[in-house]
Coordinates of C-alpha atoms and ligand atoms in Angstrom, one line a residue:
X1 CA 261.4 142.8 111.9
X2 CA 258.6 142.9 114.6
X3 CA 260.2 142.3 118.4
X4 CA 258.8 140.1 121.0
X5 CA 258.1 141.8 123.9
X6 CA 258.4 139.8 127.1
X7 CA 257.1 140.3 131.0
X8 CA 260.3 140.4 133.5
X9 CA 259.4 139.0 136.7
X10 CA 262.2 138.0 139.4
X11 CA 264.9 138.8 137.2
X12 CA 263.7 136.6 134.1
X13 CA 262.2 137.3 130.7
X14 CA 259.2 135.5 130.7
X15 CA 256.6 134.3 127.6
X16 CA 252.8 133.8 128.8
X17 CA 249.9 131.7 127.0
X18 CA 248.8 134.5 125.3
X19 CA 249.9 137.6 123.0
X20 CA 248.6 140.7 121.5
X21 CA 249.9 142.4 118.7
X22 CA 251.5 146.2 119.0
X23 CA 251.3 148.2 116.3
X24 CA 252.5 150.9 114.1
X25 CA 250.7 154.0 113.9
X26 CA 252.0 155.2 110.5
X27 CA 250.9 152.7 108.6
X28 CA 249.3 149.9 110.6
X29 CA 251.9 147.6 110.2
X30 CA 252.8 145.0 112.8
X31 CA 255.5 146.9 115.6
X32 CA 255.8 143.6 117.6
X33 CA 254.0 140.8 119.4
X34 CA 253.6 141.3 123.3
X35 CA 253.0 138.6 125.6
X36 CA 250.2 139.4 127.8
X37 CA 250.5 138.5 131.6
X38 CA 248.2 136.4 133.6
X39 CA 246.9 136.5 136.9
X40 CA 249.4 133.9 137.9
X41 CA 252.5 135.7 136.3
X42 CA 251.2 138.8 138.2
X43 CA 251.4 137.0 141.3
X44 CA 255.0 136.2 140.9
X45 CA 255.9 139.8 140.0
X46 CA 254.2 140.6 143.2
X47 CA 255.9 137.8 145.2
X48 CA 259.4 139.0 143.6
X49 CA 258.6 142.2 144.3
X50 CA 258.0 141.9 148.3
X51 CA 260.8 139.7 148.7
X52 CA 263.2 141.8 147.1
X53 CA 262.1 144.3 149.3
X54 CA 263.9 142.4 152.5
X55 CA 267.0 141.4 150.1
X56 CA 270.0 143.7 149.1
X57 CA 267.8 146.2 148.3
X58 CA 266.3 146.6 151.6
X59 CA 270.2 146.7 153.1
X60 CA 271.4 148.9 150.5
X61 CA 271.8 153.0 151.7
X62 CA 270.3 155.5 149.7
X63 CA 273.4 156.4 148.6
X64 CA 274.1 152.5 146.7
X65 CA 271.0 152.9 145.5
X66 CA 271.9 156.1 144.0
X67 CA 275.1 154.6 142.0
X68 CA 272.6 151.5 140.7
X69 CA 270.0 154.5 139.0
X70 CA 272.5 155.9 137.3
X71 CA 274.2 152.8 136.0
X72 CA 270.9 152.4 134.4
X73 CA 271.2 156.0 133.0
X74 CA 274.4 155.0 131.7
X75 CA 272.6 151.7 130.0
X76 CA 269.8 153.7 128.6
X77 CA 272.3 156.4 127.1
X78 CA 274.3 153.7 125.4
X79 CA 271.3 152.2 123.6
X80 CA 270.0 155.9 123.4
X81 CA 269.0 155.3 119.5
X82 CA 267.4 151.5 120.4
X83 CA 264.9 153.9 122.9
X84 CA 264.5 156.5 120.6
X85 CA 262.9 154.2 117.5
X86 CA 260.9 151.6 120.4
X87 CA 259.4 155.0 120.5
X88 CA 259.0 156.2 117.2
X89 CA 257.9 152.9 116.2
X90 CA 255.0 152.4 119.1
X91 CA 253.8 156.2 119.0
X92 CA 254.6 157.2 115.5
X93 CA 256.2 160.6 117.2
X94 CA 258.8 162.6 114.9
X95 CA 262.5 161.6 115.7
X96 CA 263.0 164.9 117.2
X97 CA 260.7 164.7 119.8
X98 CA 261.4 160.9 120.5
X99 CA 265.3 161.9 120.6
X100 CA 265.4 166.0 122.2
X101 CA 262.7 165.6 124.8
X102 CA 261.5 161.8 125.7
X103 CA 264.0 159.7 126.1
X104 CA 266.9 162.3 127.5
X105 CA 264.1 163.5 129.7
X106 CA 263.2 159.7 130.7
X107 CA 266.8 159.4 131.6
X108 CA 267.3 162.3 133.3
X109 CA 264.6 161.1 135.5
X110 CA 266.7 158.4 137.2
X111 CA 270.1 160.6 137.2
X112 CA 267.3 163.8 139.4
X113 CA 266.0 161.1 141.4
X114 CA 269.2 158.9 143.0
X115 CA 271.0 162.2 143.3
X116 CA 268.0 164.2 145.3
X117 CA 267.5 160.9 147.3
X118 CA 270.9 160.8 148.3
X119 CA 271.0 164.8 149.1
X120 CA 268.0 164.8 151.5
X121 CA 267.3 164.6 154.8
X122 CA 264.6 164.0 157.6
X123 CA 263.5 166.3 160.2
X124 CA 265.0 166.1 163.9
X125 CA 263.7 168.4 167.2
X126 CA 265.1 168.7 170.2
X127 CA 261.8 168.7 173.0
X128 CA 261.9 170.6 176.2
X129 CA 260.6 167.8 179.1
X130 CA 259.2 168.3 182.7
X131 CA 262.6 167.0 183.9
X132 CA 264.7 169.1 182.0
X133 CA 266.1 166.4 180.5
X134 CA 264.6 166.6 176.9
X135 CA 263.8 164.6 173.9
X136 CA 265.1 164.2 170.8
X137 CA 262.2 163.8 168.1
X138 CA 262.9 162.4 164.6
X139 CA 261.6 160.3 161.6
X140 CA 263.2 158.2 159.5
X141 CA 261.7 157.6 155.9
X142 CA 261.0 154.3 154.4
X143 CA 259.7 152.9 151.2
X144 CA 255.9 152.1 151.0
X145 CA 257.1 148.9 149.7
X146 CA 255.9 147.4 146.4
X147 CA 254.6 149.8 144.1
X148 CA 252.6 149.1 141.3
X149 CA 253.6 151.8 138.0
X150 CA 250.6 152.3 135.4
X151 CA 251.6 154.1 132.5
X152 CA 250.1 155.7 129.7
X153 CA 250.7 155.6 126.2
X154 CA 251.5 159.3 124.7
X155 CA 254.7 160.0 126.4
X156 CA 255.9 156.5 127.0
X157 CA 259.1 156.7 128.4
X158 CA 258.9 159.6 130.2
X159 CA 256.0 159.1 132.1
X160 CA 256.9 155.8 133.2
X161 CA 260.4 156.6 134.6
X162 CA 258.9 159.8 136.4
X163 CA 257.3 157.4 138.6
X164 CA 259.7 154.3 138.3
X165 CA 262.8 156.3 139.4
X166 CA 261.4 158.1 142.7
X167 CA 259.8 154.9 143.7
X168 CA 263.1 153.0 143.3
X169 CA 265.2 155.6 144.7
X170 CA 262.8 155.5 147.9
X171 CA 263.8 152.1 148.5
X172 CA 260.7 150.5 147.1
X173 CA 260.1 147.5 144.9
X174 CA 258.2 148.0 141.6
X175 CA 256.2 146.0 139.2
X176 CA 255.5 148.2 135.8
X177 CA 252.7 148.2 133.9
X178 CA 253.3 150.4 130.3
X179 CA 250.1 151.0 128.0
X180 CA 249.2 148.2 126.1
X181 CA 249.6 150.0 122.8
X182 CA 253.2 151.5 124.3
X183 CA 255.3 148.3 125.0
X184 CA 258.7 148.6 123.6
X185 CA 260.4 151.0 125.5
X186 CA 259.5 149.4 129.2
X187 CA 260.9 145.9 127.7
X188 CA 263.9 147.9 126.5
X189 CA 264.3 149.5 130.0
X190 CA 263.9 146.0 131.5
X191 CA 267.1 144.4 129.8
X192 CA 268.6 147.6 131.0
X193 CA 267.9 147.3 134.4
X194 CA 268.7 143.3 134.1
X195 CA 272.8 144.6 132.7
X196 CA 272.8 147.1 135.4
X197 CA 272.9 144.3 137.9
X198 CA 269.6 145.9 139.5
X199 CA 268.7 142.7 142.0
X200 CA 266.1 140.4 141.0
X201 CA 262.4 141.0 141.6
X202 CA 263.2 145.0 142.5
X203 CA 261.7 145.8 139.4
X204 CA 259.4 143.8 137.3
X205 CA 257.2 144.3 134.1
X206 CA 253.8 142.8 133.4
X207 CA 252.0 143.5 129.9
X208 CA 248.6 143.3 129.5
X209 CA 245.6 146.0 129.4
X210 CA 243.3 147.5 131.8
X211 CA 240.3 145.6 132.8
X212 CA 240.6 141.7 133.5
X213 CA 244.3 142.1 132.6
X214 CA 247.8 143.1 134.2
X215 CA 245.9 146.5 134.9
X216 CA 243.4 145.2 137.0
X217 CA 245.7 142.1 138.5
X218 CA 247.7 144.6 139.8
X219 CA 245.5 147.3 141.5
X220 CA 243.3 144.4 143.2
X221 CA 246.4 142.8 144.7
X222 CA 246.3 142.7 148.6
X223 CA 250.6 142.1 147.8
X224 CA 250.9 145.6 146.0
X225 CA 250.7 148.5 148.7
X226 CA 250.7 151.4 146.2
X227 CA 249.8 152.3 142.9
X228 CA 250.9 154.9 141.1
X229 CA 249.3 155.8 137.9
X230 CA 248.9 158.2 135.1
X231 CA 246.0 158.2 132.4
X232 CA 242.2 158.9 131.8
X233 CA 240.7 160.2 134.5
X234 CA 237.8 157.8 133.9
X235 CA 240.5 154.8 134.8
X236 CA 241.8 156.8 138.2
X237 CA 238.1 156.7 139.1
X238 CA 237.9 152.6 138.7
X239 CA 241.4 151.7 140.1
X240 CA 240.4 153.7 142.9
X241 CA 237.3 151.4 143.5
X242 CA 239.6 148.0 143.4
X243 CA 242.2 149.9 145.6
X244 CA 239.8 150.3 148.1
X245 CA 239.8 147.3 149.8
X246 CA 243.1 147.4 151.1
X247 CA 243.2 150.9 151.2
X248 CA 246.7 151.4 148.9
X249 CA 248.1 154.8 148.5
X250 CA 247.7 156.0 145.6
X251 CA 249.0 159.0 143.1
X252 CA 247.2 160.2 140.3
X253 CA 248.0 161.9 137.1
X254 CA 244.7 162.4 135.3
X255 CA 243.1 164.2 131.8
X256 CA 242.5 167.6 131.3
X257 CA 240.9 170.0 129.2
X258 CA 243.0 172.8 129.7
X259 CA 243.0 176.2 128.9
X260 CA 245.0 179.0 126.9
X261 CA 244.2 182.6 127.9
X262 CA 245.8 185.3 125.4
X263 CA 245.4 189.0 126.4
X264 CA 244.8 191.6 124.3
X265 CA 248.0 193.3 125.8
X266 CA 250.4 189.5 124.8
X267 CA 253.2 190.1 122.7
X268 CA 251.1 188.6 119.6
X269 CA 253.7 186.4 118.0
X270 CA 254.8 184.6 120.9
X271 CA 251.6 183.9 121.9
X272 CA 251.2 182.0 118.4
X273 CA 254.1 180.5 118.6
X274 CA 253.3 179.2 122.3
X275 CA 249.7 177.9 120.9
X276 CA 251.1 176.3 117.8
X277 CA 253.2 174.1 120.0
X278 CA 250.5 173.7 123.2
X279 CA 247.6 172.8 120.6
X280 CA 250.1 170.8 118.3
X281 CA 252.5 168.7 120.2
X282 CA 252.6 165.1 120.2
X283 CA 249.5 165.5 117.5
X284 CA 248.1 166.9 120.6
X285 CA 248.4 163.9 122.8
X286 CA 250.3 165.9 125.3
X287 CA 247.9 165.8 129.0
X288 CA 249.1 169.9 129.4
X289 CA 247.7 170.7 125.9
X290 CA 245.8 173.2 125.1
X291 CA 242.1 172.3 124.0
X292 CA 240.3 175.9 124.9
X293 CA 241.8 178.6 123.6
X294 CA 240.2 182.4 125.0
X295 CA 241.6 185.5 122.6
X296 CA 240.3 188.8 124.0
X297 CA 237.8 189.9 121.6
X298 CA 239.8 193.0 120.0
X299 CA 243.0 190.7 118.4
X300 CA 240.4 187.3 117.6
X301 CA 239.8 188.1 114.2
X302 CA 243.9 188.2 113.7
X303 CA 244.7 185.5 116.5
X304 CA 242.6 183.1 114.5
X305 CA 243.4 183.4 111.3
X306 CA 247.3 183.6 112.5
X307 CA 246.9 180.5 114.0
X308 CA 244.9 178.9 110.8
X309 CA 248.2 179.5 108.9
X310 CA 250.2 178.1 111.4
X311 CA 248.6 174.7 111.7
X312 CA 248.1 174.3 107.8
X313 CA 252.0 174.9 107.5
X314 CA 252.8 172.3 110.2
X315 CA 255.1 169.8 108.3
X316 CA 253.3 166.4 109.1
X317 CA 255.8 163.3 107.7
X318 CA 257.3 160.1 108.6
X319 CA 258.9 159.9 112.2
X320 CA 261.9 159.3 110.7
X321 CA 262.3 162.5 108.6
X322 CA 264.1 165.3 110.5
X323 CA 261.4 167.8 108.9
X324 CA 258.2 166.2 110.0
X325 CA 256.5 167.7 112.7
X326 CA 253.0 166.1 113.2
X327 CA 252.7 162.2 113.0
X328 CA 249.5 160.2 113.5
X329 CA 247.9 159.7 116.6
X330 CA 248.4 156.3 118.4
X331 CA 246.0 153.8 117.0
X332 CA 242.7 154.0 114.8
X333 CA 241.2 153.5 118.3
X334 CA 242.0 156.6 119.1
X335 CA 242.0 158.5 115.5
X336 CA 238.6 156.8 115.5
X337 CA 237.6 158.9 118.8
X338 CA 239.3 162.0 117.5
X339 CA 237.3 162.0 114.6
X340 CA 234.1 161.4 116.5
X341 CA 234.4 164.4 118.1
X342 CA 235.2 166.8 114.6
X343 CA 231.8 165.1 113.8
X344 CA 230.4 166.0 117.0
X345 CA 231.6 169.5 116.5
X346 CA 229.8 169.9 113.3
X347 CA 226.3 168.5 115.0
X348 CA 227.4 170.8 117.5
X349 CA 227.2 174.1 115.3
X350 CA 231.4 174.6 115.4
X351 CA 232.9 176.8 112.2
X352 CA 235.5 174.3 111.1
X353 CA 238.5 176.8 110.4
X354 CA 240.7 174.4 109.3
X355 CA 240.8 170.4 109.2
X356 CA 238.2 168.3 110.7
X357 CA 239.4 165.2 108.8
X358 CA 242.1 162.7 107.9
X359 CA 244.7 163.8 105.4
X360 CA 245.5 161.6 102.7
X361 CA 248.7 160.4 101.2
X362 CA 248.3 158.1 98.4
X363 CA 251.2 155.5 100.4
X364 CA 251.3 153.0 102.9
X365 CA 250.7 155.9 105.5
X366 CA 246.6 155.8 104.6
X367 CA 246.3 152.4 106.6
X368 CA 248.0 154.6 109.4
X369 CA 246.0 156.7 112.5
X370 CA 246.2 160.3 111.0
X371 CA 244.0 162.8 111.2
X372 CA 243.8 167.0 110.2
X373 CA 245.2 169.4 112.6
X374 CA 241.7 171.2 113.3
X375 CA 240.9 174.6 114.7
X376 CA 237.1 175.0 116.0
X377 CA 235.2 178.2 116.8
X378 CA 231.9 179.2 117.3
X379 CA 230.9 176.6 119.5
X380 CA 228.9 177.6 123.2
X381 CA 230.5 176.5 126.3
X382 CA 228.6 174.0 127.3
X383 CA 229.1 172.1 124.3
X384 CA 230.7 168.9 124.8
X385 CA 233.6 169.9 122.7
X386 CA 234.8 172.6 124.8
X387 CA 233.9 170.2 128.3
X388 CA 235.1 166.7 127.3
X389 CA 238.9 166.3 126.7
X390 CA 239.9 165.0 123.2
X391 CA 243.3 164.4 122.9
X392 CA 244.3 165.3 119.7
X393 CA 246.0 168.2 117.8
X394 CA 242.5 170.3 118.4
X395 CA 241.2 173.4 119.7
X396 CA 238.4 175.3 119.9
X397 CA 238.5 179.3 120.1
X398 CA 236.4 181.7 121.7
X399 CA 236.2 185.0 122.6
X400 CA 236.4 186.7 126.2
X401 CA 235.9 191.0 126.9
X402 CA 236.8 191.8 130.7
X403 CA 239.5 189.5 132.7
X404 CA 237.2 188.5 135.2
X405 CA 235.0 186.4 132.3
X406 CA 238.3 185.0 131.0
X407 CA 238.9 183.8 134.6
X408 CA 235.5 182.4 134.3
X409 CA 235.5 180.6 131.5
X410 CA 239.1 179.2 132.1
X411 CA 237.7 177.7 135.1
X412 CA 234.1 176.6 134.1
X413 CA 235.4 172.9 133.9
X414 CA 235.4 169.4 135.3
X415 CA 239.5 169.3 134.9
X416 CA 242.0 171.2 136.5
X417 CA 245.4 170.5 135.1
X418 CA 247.3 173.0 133.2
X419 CA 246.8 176.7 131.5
X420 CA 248.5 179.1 129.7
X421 CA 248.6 182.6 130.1
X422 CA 249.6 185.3 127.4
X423 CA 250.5 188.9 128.5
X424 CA 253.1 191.7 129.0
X425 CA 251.3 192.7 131.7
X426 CA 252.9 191.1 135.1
X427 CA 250.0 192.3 137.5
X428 CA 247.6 190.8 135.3
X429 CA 250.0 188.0 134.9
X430 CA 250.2 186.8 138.6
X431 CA 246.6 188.1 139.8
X432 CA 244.9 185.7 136.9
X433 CA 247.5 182.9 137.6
X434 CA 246.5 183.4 141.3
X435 CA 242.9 182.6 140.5
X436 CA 243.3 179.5 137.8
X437 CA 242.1 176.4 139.1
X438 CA 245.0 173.9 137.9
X439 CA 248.0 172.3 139.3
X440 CA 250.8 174.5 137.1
X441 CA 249.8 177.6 135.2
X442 CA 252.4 179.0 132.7
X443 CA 253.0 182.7 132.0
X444 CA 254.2 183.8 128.0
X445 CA 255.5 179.9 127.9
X446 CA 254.5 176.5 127.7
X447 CA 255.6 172.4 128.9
X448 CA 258.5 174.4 130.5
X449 CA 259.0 173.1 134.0
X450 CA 261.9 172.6 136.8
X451 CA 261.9 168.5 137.9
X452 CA 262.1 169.9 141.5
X453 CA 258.7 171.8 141.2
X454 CA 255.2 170.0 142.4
X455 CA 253.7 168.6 139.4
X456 CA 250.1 167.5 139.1
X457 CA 246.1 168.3 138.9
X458 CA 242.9 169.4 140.8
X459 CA 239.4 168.6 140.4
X460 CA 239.0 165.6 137.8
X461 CA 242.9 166.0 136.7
X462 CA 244.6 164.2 139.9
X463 CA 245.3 163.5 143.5
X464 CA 248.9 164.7 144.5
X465 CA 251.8 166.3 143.2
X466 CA 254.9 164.6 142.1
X467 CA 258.7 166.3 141.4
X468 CA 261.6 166.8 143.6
X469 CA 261.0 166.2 147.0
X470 CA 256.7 166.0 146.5
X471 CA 257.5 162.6 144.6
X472 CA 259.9 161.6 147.2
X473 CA 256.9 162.0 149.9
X474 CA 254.8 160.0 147.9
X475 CA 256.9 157.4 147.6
X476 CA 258.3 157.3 151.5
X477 CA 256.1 156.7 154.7
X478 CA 258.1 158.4 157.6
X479 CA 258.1 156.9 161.1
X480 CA 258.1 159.1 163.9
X481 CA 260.6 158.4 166.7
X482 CA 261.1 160.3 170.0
X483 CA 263.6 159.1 172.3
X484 CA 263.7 160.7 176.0
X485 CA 266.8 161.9 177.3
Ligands
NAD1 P1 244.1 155.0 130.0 O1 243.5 155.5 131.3 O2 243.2 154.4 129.0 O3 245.2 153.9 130.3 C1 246.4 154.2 131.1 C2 246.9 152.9 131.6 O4 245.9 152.4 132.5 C3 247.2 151.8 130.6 O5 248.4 151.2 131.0 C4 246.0 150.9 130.7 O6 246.2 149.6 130.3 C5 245.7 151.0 132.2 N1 244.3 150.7 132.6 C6 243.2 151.0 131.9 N2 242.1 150.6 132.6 C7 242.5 150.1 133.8 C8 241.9 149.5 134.9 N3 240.6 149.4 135.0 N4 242.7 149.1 135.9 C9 244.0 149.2 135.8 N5 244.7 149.7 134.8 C10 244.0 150.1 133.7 O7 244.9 156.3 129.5 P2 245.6 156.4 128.1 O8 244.5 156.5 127.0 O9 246.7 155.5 128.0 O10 246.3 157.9 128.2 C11 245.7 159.1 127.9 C12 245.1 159.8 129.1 O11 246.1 160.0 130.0 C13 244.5 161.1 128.8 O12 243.3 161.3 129.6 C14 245.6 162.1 129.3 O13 245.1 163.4 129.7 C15 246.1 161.3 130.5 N6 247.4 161.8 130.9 C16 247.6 162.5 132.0 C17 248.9 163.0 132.4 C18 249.1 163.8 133.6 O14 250.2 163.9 134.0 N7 248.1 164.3 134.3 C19 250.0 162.7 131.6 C20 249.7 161.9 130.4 C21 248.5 161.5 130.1

């Protein structure tokens, strides 16, 4: 039975003019019918929001806020299995993904948050004056005030509540704006936050899409001081032209085309493993993937053909079934873009290893968005398959000698998000990591990460870092007070 997805503005579900429909990856079928928000339902979030601002919320102490994020923890965990196929059903990603890493990750998220904010402090000196009296000099941190939260689509819970649950626990008021193809989970979370008791118009959700929509409503706003946003890095580019004008803060968690470097000294099976899941994951529709993969020269040969197994064996099924490992991408949008870059490889000169197309079923699944887990080599580096980021279960493979040209080619690119490094060698292990020009480099592992440590991109991947106390900057504006003695 398809669900109707609503906006929540000022504590209220709220049906607009007009819908879109969200749908079902696996097969095409109709997920549930969204109502899109207009510039005027926008406005009210936005009005909500800034009053809210100066209402309980504003009174309440970190602390209160605290015990009001994890009530919605609590709501979230009791409807666990209601998250975990809003999920399934909007992304098409197995069940044990949806149920080991999303959604208990998206929870944990507001459990880290109210407890950090109500663990930290602010800085306080004591001056030396002419009069020997002294000074004491302090801040005091206060929310930016209303934030507005674009999300993505390929980790839809998680991503939103990594930014939702800081802000909140800062103190600020937020209107949320989930991926248009990614709906259900945010409207789940609002019903949440509704039983929770969390005060009218702290947080609101508008649905819509980018340009001329909720997207655009929201980052044009002279009410909305903030945006926060994760996605292409195309789309940080254009929100930070309508920003401009009233010059909001803004925190961005971009593309990438990241890189795996595997030495000739890695302990060989691991570093399979690792690339199995940092090609794979999510049907590669994980930002930290691996897309360029460098194997020093002596172990290619092997590494490739290891890997070839690997990705024909991968189990792809239903969500549902406990086995499946690989589901479709999103939408045919995007298998439609995935595919035009295995064309693109083949104009390109790339030795298809394995995949390059869409696998078929002979069910209901063929009207779905699947496509071959593909393996490239062969191609040069300035093709636009090894520059431009794909975002799907892809990679291409190529070959380094020395260190020094695996450094090179790691960091001949536009993006600057994530890498991988495979070796038993911990010199070589920290001096390479040293050098890598991305925001988190891993070392014989992959997506493994403490929610205290900064988290984001350089170059074309992002502006800022966010976990622990970096997203708790972000989201605070300290005010500087010195009192003489
Ligand atoms: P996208 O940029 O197309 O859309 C993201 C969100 O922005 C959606 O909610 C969309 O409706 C909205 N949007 C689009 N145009 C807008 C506009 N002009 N103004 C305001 N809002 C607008 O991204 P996507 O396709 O949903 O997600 C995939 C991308 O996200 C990939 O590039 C991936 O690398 C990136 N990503 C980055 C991270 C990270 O942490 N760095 C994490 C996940 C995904």
């Amino acid at each position: 039975m398809p669900h109707e997805i609503k906006n929540y503005v000022a504590g209220q579900f709220v049906t607009s003019k007009s819908s879109f429909d969200d749908i079902n990856p696996v097969d095409g079928s109709l997920a549930g019918t969204v109502h899109e928000a207009d510039q005027a339902t926008v406005d009210r979030a936005v009005g909500a929001a800034r009053e809210a601002l100066h209402g309980p919320w504003g009174s309440m102490s970190a602390a209160e806020r605290g015990v009001l994020l994890n009530k919605v923890a609590d709501g979230i965990e009791a409807r666990f299995d209601d998250f975990v196929a809003a999920e399934i059903a909007d992304t098409g990603k197995p069940l044990t993904q949806a149920r080991t890493l999303d959604i208990p990750r998206g929870t944990a998220n507001f459990r880290f948050f109210a407890n950090l904010v109500s663990t930290s402090g602010t800085e306080c000196f004591e001056m030396g004056t002419p009069d020997g009296a002294g000074a004491l000099n302090y801040s005091v941190q206060k929310p930016l005030g209303v934030v507005g939260v674009i999300s993505p689509w390929n980790l839809p819970f998680l991503l939103l509540t990594w930014k939702l649950a800081p802000a909140l626990a800062a103190g600020n008021t937020v209107i949320a704006k989930p991926s248009e193809e990614t709906p259900a989970s945010a409207a789940l979370l609002a019903e949440v936050m509704h039983e929770a008791g969390v005060p009218a118009g702290v947080f609101n959700l508008v649905n819509g899409f980018g340009p001329g929509s909720a997207g655009e409503f929201l980052t044009t706003h002279t009410g909305v001081d903030a945006i926060t946003f994760t996605g292409e890095s195309a789309t940080g580019s254009a929100i930070m032209r309508a920003a401009a004008d009233n010059v909001k803060a803004l925190s961005f968690e971009l593309g990438g085309k990241n890189a795996a470097i595997v030495f000739d000294d890695a302990d060989l099976d691991q570093a399979i493993d690792g690339t199995v899941r940092s090609v794979f994951s999510n049907c590669g529709q994980v930002c930290l993937c691996s897309e360029r993969v460098y194997v020093h020269d002596s172990i290619f040969d092997e590494f490739v053909s290891r890997l070839k197994v690997r990705a024909e064996a991968l189990r792809m099924g239903h969500p549902e079934d406990e086995q499946t490992e690989i589901g479709p991408l999103v939408s045919k949008a995007h298998r439609d873009k995935v595919l035009s870059y295995y064309e693109l490889a083949r104009e390109e000169g790339a030795n298809i290893v394995t995949g390059g197309g869409i696998p078929g079923f002979g069910d209901e699944r063929d009207q779905g968005a699947w496509v071959e887990p593909t393996i490239l080599t062969g191609l040069p580096e300035s093709a636009r398959c090894v520059r431009e980021e794909i975002f799907g279960p892809v990679c291409h493979i190529a070959p380094f000698v020395t260190e020094e040209q695996a450094v090179a080619m790691a960091n001949d690119s536009a993006y600057g998000l994530a890498a991988a490094i495979w070796t038993t060698n911990l010199s070589r292990a920290h001096r390479v990591a040293r050098q890598i020009e991305a925001g988190i480099v891993w070392v014989n592992t992959w997506y493994l990460r403490d929610l205290r440590t900064p988290f984001g991109g350089v170059k074309l991947s992002g502006i800022g870092r966010e976990g622990g106390v970096h997203s708790l900057n972000f989201y605070s504006e300290p005010t500087n007070i010195c009192i003489k003695l």
